[in-house]
Short mmCIF file of C-alpha atoms and ligand atoms in Angstrom, two decimals:
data_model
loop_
_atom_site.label_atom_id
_atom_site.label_comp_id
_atom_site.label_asym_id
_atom_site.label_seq_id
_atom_site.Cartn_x
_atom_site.Cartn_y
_atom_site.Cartn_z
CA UNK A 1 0.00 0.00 0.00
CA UNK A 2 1.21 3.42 -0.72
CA UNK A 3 0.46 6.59 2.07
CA UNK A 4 -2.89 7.53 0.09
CA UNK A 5 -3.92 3.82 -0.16
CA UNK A 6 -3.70 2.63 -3.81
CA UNK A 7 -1.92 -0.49 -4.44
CA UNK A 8 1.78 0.26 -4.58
CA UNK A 9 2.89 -0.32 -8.35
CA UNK A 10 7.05 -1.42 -8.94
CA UNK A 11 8.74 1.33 -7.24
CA UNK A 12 11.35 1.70 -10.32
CA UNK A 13 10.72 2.93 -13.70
CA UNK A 14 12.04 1.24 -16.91
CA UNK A 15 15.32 2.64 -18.92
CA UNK A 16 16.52 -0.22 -20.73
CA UNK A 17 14.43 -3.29 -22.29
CA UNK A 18 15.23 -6.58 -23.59
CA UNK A 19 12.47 -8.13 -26.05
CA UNK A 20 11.18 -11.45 -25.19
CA UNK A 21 10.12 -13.87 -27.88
CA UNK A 22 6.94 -15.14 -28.72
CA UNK A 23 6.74 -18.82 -29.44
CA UNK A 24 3.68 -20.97 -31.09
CA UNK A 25 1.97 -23.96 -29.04
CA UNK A 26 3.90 -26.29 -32.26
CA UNK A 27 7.02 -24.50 -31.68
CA UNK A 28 7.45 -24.93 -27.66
CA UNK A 29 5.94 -29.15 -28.65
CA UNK A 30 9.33 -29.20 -30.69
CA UNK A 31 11.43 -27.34 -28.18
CA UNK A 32 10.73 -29.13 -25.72
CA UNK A 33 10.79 -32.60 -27.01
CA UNK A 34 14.31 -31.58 -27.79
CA UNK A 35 15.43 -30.74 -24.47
CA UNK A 36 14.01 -34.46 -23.55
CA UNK A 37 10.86 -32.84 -21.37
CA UNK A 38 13.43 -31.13 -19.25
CA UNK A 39 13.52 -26.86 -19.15
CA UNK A 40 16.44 -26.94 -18.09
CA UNK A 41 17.43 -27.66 -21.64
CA UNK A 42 15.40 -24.98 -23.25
CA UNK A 43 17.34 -22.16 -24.36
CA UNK A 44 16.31 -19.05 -22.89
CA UNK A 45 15.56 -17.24 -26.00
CA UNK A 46 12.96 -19.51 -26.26
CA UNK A 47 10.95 -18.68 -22.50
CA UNK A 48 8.67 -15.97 -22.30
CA UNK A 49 8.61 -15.89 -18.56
CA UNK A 50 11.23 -17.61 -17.38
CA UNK A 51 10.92 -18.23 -13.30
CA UNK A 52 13.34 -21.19 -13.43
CA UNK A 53 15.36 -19.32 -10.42
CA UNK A 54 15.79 -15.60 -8.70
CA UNK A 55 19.92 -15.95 -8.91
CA UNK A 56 21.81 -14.03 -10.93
CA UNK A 57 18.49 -13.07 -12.74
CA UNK A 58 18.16 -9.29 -11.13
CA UNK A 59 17.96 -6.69 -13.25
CA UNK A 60 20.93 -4.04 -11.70
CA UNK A 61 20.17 -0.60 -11.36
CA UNK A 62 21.50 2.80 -13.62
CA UNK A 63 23.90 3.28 -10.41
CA UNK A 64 25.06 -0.40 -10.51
CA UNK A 65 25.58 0.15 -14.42
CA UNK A 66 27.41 3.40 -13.49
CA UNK A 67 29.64 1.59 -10.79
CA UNK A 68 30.48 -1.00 -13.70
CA UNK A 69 32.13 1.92 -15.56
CA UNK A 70 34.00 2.67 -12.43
CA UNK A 71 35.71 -0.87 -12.08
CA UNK A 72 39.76 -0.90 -11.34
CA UNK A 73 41.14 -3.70 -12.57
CA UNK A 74 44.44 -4.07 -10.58
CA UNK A 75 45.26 -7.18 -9.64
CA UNK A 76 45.82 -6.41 -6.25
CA UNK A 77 43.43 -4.15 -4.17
CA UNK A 78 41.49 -2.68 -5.95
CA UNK A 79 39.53 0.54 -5.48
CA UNK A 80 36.16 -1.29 -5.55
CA UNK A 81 37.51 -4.02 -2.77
CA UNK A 82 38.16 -1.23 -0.09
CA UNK A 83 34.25 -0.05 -1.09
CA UNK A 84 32.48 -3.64 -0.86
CA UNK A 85 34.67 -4.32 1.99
CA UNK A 86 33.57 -0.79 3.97
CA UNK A 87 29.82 -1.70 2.60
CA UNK A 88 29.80 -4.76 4.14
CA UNK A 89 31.34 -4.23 7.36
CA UNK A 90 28.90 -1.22 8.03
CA UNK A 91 25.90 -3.74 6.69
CA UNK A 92 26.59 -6.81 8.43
CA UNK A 93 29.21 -6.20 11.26
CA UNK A 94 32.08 -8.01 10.44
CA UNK A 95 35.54 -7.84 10.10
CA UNK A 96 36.86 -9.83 7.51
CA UNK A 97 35.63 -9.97 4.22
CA UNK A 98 36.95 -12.28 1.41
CA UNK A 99 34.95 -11.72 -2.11
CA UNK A 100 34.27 -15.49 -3.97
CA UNK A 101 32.83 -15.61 -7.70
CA UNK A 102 29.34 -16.78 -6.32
CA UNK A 103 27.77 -18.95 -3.21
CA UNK A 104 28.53 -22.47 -3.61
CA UNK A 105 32.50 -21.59 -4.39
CA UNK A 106 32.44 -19.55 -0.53
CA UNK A 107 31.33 -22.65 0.81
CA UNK A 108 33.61 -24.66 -0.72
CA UNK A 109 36.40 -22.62 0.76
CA UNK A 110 34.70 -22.24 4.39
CA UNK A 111 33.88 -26.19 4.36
CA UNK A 112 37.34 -27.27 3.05
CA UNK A 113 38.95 -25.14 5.98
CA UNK A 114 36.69 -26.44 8.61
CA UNK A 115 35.18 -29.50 8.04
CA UNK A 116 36.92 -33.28 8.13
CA UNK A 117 35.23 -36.47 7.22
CA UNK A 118 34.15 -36.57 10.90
CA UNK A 119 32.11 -33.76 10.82
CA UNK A 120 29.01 -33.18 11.63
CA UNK A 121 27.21 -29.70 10.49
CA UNK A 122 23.66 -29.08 11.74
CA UNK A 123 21.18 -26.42 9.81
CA UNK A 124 17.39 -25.44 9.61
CA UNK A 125 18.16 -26.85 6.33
CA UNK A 126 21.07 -26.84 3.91
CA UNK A 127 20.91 -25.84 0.49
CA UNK A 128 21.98 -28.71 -1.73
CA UNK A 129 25.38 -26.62 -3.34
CA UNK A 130 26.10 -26.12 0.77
CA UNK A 131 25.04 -30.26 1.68
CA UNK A 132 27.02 -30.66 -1.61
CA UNK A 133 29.80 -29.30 -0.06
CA UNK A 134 29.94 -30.38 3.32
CA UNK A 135 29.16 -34.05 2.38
CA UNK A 136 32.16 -33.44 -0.55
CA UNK A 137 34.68 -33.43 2.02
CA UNK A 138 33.14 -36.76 4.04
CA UNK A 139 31.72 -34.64 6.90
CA UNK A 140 27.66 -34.69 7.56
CA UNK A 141 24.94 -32.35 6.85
CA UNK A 142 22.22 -32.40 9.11
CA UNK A 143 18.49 -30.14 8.97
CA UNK A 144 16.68 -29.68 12.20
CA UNK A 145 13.58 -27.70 10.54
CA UNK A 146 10.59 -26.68 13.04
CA UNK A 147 7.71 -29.65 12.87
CA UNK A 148 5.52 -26.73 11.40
CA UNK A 149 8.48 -26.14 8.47
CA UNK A 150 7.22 -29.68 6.96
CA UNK A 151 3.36 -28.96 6.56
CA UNK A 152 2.62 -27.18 3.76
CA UNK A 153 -0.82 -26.09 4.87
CA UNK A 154 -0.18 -24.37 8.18
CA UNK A 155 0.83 -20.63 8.60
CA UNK A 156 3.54 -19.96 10.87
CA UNK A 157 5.30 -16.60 10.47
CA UNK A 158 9.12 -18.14 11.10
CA UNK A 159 8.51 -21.46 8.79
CA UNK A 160 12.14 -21.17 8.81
CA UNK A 161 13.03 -21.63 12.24
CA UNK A 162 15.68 -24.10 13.34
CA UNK A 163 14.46 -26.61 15.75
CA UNK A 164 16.20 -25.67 18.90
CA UNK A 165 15.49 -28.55 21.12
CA UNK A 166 16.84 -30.87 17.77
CA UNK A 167 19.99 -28.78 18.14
CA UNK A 168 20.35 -29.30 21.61
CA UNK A 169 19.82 -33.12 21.56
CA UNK A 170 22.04 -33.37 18.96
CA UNK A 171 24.88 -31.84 20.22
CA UNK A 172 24.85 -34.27 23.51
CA UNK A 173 24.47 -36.96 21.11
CA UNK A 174 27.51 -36.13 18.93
CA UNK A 175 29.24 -34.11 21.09
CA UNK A 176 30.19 -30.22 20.52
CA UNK A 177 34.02 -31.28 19.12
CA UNK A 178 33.18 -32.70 15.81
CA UNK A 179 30.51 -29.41 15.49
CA UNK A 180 32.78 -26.73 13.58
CA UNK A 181 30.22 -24.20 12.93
CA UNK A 182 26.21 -24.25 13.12
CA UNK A 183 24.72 -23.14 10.13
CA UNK A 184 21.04 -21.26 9.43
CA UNK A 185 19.98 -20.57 5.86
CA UNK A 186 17.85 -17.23 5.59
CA UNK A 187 15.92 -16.84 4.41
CA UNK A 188 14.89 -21.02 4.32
CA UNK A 189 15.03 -21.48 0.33
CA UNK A 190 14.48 -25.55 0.52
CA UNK A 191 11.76 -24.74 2.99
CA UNK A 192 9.53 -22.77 0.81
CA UNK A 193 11.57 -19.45 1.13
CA UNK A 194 10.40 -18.75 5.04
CA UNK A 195 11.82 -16.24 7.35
CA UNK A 196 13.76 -17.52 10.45
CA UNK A 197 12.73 -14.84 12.99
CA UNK A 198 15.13 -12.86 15.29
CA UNK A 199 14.33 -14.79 18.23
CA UNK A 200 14.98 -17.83 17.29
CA UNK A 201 18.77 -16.60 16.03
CA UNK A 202 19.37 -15.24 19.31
CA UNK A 203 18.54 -17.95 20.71
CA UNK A 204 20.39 -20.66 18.89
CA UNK A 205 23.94 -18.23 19.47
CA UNK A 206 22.94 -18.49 23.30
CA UNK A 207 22.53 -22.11 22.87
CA UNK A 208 25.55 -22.70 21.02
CA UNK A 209 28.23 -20.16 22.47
CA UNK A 210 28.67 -22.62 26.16
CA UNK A 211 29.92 -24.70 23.77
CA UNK A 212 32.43 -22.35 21.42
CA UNK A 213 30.29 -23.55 18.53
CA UNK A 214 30.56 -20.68 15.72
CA UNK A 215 27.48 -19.90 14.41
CA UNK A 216 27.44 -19.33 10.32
CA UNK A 217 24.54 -17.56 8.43
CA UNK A 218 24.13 -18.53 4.89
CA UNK A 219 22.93 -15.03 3.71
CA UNK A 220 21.27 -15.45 0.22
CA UNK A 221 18.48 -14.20 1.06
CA UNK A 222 19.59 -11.47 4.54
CA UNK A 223 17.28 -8.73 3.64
CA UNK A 224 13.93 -10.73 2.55
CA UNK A 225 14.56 -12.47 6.02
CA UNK A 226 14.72 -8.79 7.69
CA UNK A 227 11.56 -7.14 6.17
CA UNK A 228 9.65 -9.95 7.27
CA UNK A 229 11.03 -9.56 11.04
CA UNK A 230 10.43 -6.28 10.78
CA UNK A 231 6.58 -7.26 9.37
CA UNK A 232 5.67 -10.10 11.61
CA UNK A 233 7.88 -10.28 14.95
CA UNK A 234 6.81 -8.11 17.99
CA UNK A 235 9.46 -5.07 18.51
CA UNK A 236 10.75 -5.17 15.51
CA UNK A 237 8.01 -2.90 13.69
CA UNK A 238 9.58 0.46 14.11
CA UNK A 239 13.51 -0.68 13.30
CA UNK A 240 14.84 0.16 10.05
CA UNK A 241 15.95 -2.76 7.79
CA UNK A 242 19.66 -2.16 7.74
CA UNK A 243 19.25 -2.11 11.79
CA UNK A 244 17.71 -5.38 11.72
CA UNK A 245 20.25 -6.85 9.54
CA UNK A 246 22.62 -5.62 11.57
CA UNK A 247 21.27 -7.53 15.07
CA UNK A 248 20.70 -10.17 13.03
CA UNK A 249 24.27 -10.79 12.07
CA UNK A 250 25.64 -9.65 15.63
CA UNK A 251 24.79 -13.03 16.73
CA UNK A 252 26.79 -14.78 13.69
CA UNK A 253 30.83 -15.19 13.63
CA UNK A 254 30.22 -14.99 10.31
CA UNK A 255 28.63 -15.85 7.02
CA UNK A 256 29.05 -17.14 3.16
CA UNK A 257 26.70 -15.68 0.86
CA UNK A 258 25.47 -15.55 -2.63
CA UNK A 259 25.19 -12.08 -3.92
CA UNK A 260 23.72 -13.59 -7.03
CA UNK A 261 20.07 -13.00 -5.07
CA UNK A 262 19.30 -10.11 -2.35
CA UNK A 263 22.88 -8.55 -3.55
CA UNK A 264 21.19 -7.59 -6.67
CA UNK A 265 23.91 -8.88 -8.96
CA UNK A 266 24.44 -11.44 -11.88
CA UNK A 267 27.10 -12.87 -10.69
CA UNK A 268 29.31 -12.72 -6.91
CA UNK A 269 29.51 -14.02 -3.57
CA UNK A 270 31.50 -13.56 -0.35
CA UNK A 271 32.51 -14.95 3.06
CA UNK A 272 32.85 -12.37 5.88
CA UNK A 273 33.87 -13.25 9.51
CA UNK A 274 35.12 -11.77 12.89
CA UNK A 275 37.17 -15.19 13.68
CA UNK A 276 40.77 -13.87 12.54
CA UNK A 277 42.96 -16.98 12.30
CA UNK A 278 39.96 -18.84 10.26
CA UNK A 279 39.89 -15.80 7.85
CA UNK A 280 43.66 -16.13 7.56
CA UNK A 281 43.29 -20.01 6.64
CA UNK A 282 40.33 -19.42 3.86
CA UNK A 283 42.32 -16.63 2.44
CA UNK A 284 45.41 -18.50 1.84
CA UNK A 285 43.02 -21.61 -0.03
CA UNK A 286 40.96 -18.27 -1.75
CA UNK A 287 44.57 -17.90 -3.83
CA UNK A 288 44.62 -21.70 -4.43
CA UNK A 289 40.71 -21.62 -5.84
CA UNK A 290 39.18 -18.32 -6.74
CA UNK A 291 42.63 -15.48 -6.68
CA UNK A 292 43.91 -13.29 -4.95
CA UNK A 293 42.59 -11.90 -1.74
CA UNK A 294 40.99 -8.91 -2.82
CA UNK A 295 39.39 -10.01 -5.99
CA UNK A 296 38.25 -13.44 -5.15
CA UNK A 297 37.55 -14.85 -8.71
CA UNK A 298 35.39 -11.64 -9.75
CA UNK A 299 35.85 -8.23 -11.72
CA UNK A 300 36.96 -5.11 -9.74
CA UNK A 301 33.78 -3.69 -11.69
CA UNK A 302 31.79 -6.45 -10.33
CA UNK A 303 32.46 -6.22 -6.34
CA UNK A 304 31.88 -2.49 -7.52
CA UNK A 305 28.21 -3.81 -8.38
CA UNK A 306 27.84 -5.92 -5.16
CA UNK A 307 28.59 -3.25 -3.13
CA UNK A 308 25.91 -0.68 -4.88
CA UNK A 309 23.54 -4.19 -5.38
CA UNK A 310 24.07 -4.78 -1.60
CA UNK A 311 23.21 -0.87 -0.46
CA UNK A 312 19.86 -1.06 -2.65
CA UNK A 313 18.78 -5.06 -1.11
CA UNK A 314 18.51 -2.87 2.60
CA UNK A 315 15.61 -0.41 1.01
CA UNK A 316 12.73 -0.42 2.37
CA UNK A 317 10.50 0.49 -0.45
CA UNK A 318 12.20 -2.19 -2.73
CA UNK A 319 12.16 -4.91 0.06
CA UNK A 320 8.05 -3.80 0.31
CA UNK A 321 7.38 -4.13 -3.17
CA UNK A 322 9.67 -6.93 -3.54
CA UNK A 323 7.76 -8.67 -1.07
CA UNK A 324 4.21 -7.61 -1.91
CA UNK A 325 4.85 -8.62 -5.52
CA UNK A 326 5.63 -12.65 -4.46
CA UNK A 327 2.47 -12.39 -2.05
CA UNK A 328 -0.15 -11.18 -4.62
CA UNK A 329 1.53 -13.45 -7.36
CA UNK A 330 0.87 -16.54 -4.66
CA UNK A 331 -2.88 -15.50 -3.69
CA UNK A 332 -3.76 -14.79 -7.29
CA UNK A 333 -2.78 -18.36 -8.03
CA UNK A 334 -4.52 -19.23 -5.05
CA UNK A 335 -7.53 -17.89 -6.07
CA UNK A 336 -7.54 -19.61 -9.04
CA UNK A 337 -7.43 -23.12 -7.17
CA UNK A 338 -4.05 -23.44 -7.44
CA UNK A 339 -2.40 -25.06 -3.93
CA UNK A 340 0.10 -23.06 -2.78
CA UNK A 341 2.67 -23.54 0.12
CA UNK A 342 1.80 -21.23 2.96
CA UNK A 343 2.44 -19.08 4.10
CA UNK A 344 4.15 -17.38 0.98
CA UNK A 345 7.62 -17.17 0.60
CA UNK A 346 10.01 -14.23 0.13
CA UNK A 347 11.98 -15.06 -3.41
CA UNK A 348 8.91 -17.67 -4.52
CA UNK A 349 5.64 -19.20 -5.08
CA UNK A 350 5.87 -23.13 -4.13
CA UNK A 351 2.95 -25.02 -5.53
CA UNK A 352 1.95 -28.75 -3.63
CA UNK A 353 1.83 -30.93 -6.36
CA UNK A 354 0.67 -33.38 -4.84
CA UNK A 355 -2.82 -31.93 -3.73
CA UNK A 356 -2.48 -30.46 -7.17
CA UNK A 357 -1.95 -33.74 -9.53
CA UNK A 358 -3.21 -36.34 -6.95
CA UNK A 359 -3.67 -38.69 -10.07
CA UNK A 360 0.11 -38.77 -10.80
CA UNK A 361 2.19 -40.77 -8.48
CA UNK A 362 5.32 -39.62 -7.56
CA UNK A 363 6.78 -42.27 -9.53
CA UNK A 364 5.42 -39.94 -12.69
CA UNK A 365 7.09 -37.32 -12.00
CA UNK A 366 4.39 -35.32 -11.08
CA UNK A 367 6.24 -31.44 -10.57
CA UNK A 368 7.87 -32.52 -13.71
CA UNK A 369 4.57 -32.85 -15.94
CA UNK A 370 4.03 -29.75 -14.02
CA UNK A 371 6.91 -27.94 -15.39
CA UNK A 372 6.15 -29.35 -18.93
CA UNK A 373 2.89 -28.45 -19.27
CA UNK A 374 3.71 -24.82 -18.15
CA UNK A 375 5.90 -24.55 -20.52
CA UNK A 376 3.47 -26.02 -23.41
CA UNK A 377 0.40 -23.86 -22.08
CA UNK A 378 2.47 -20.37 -22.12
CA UNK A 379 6.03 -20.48 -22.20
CA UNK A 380 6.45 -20.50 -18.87
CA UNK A 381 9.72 -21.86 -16.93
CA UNK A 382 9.61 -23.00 -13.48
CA UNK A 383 11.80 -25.65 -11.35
CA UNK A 384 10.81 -29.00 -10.22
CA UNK A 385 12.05 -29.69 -6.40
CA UNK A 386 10.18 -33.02 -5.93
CA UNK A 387 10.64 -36.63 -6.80
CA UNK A 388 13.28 -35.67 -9.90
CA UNK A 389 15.57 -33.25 -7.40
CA UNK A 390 15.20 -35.16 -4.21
CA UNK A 391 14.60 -39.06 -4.70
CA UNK A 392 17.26 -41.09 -2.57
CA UNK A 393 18.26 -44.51 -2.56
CA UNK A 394 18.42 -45.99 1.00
CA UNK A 395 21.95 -47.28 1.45
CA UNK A 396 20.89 -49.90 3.55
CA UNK A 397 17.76 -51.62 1.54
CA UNK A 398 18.39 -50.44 -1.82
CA UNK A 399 15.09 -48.94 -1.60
CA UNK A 400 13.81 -45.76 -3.36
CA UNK A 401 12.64 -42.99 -0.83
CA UNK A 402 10.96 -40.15 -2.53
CA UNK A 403 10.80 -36.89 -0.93
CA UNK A 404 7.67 -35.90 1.53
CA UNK A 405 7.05 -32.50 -0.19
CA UNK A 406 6.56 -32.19 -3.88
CA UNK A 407 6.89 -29.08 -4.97
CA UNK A 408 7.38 -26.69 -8.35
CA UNK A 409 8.49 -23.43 -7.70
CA UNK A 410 7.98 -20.20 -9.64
CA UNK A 411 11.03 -17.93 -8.30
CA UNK A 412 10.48 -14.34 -9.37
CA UNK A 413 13.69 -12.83 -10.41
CA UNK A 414 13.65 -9.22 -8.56
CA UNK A 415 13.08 -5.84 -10.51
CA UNK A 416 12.79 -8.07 -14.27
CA UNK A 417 8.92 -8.90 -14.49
CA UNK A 418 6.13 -6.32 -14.08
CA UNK A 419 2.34 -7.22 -12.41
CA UNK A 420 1.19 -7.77 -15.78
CA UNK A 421 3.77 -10.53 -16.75
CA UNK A 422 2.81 -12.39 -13.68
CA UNK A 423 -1.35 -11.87 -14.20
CA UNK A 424 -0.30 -13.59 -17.23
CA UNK A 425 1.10 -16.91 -15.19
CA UNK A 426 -1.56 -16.96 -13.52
CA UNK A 427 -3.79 -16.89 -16.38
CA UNK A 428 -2.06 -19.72 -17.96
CA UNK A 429 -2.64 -21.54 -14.66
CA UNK A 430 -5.88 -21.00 -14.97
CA UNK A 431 -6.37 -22.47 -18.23
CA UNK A 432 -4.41 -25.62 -16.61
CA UNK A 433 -6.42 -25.84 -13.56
CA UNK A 434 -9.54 -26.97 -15.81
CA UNK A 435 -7.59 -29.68 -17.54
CA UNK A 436 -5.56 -30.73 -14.70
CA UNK A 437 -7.40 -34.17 -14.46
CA UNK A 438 -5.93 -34.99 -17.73
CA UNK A 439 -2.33 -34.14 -17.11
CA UNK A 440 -0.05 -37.47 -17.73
CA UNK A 441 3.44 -38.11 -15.83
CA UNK A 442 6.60 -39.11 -17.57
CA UNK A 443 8.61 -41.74 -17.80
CA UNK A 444 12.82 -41.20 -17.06
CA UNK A 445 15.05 -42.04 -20.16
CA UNK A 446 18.53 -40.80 -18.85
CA UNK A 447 20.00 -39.67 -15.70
CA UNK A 448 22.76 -38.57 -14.58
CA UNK A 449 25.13 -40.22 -11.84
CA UNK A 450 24.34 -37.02 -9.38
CA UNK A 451 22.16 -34.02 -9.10
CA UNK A 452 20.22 -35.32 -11.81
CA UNK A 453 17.65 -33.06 -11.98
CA UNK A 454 19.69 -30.68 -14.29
CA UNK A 455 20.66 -33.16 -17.02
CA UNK A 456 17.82 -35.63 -17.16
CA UNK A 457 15.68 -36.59 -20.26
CA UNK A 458 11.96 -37.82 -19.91
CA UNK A 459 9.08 -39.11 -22.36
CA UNK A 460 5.79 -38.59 -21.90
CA UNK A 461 3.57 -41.59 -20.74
N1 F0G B 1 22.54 -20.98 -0.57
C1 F0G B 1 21.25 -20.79 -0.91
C2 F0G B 1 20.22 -20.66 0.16
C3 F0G B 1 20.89 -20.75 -2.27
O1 F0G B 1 19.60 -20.56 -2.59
C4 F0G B 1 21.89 -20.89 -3.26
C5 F0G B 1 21.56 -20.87 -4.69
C6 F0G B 1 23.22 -21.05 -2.84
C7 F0G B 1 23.50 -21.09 -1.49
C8 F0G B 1 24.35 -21.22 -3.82
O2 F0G B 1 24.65 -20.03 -4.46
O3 F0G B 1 24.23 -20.48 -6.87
O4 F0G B 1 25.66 -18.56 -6.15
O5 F0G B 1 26.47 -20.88 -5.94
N2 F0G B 1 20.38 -20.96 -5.11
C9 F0G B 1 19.92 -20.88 -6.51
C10 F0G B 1 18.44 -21.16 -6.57
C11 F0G B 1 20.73 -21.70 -7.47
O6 F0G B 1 17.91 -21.26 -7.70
O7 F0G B 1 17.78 -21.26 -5.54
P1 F0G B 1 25.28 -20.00 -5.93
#
């Protein structure tokens, strides 16, 4: 809402445009029996809205453009480092900051200084790049998510909550030596894109610091998490966002982000802590993997970007919009019988597909067909994370174990699509809500040894 009530329309106007194509109903049959029923293998050019993810996809701002032009590109500090680096330290509080070319590469260097093949790293819920990671070098990801994080029915406002009591059981269980860090992902992207609430950080650094366990905040999504504190938990109405962010990370030691979401950039990423001798050991293996110190595998013009990008994530009036924007987009679908994780999520819409396709068994593929038939119907892209993403095999029995929640999500990429583009999704899901019944699954013709999702092919049944 703006102050004289009308509905508040994108708070940015439009300088620069980029067509998008049109495709026929025949064409996008073709296309996508090319890419083997998969969008990930439809080239872009070929999308009309593409909601496939919200990283990288940002559109940057005429300042960001300007700070491009004002890149030094010296190998060795750089201009734009000493800027990121006093951005950051004002933003978030810490003391170290070491720039990496995006998110999963700052975990890498965090997990290979850290962790050992004995390890065991708790969460509200990793991200599969950070599991990835962690479980990379032999060590063990565990997610303690609230019991309410699992339903996809009931509102809570903190959805994204770590489990406190979990955390404290499992550190008597394991014991706090083979803990190197705690880690809390915010805002919860695996969980639906929920807020972990201010509380509930607090509390976990009070529960972990008797035992010298570092706490780490994986920040992708820092200043969606702090508009909705500062919208739902009590106290926190009247604080502005950068002073939320900034009590928010006064309970961390320190943090590995990608800048690739909030940081309104295409591409970047960092790891910032006050523990000095760790920083000294991940800068020496940030030469070995990304370069040198105060580049970290990235332009000069690009931490020039992240550091503009990061300044512009804190506003308020982008953060409302931003917000506002994801909310409508979910209860419009809502309304139109779609079922929609609640409550919604900061960076997405996650739709249950299994109250939405109850024909199709998981074994179908049922977010797949999803994704397909979006893609048919309007030229849609969205991401399966369901039964294609998240099927295990138990080591023990051999036995397939598909995932509880099935879920496609429609990630809007921020400051890219207007109201109108997403009216039009929703449309399109309206025209698929009355032929839903007759929606088929698909059968799997290749996969790939890991993270299959990306790579494999399907046929229709
Ligand atoms: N952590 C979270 C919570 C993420 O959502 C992502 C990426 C990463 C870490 C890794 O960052 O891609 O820069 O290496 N999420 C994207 C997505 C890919 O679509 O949700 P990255």
């Amino acid at each position: 809402m703006t102050d004289n009530g009308a509905p508040m329309p994108e708070p940015y106007k439009i300088k620069v445009v980029e067509p998008i194509a049109a495709t026929t109903r025949e064409e996008r049959q073709a296309i996508l029996e090319a890419a083997g029923y998969n969008v990930f293998g439809i080239p872009a050019e070929k999308v009309f809205v593409d909601l496939l993810t919200d990283s990288g996809t940002s559109a940057m701002s005429d300042r960001q453009w300007s700070g491009i032009m004002m890149g030094d590109e010296a190998y060795a500090c750089s201009r734009n480092f000493y800027r990121l680096t006093e951005t950051v330290q004002r933003l978030f509080g810490f003391k170290h900051i070491l720039p990496t070319h995006q998110g999963r590469a700052a975990e890498h260097i965090l997990f290979a200084t850290i962790a050992h093949s004995d390890s065991q790293i708790p969460s509200n819920t990793h991200f599969d790049t950070t599991r990835a990671n962690i479980e990379h070098i032999g060590a063990t990801a565990v997610d303690f998510m609230i019991p309410e994080g699992t339903d996809p029915e009931t509102y809570h406002p903190f959805k994204g909550n770590i489990d406190l009591e979990r955390v404290e059981e499992f550190i008597k269980e394991v014991g706090p030596e083979v803990i190197p860090i705690c880690m809390l992902t915010v805002t919860n992207n695996a969980g639906g894109g929920q807020p972990v609430s201010m509380e509930n950080i607090r509390s976990l650094k009070e529960l972990l610091r008797p035992h010298n366990i570092p706490l780490f905040i994986d920040a992708c999504r820092f200043a969606e998490n702090a508009y909705f504190i500062k919208e739902r938990e009590a106290g926190y109405g009247t604080h502005t966002i950068p002073e939320i962010v900034r009590e928010m990370f006064s309970y961390a030691d320190g943090c590995t982000i990608s800048t690739k979401k909030d940081g309104l950039v295409n591409i970047g990423g960092f790891i910032a802590t006050n523990i000095d001798d760790l920083a000294e050991a991940m800068r020496n293996l940030l030469i070995l993997y990304e370069g040198f110190p105060t580049y970290g595998g990235l332009a000069g013009r690009d931490l020039e970007a992240m550091a503009i990008g990061l300044e512009e994530a804190v506003d308020e009036r982008h953060l409302a919009y931003r917000v506002a924007q994801v909310r409508m987009f979910g209860e419009k679908l809502a309304g139109v019988g779609v079922p929609v994780l609640q409550p919604i999520g900061g960076h997405a819409v996650y739709i249950d597909v299994k109250r939405f396709l109850p024909h199709i068994p998981q074994s179908k593929f049922p977010g797949q067909a999803l994704t397909t038939a979006l893609y048919i119907e309007g030229g849609i892209r969205a991401v399966e994370l369901g039964t294609v993403a998240f099927t295990k095999v138990d080591p023990e029995t051999g036995e397939t174990v598909y995932p509880l929640l099935e879920l496609v999500r429609l990630a809007v990429p921020r400051r890219v699509y207007t109201q109108a583009h997403l009216d039009y999704v929703v449309q399109v899901f309206a025209e698929i809500v009355k032929r839903k019944d007759e929606l088929r699954g698909l059968r799997m013709t290749y996969e790939a040894p890991f993270l299959r999702h990306f790579t494999a092919r399907f046929e229709p049944i």
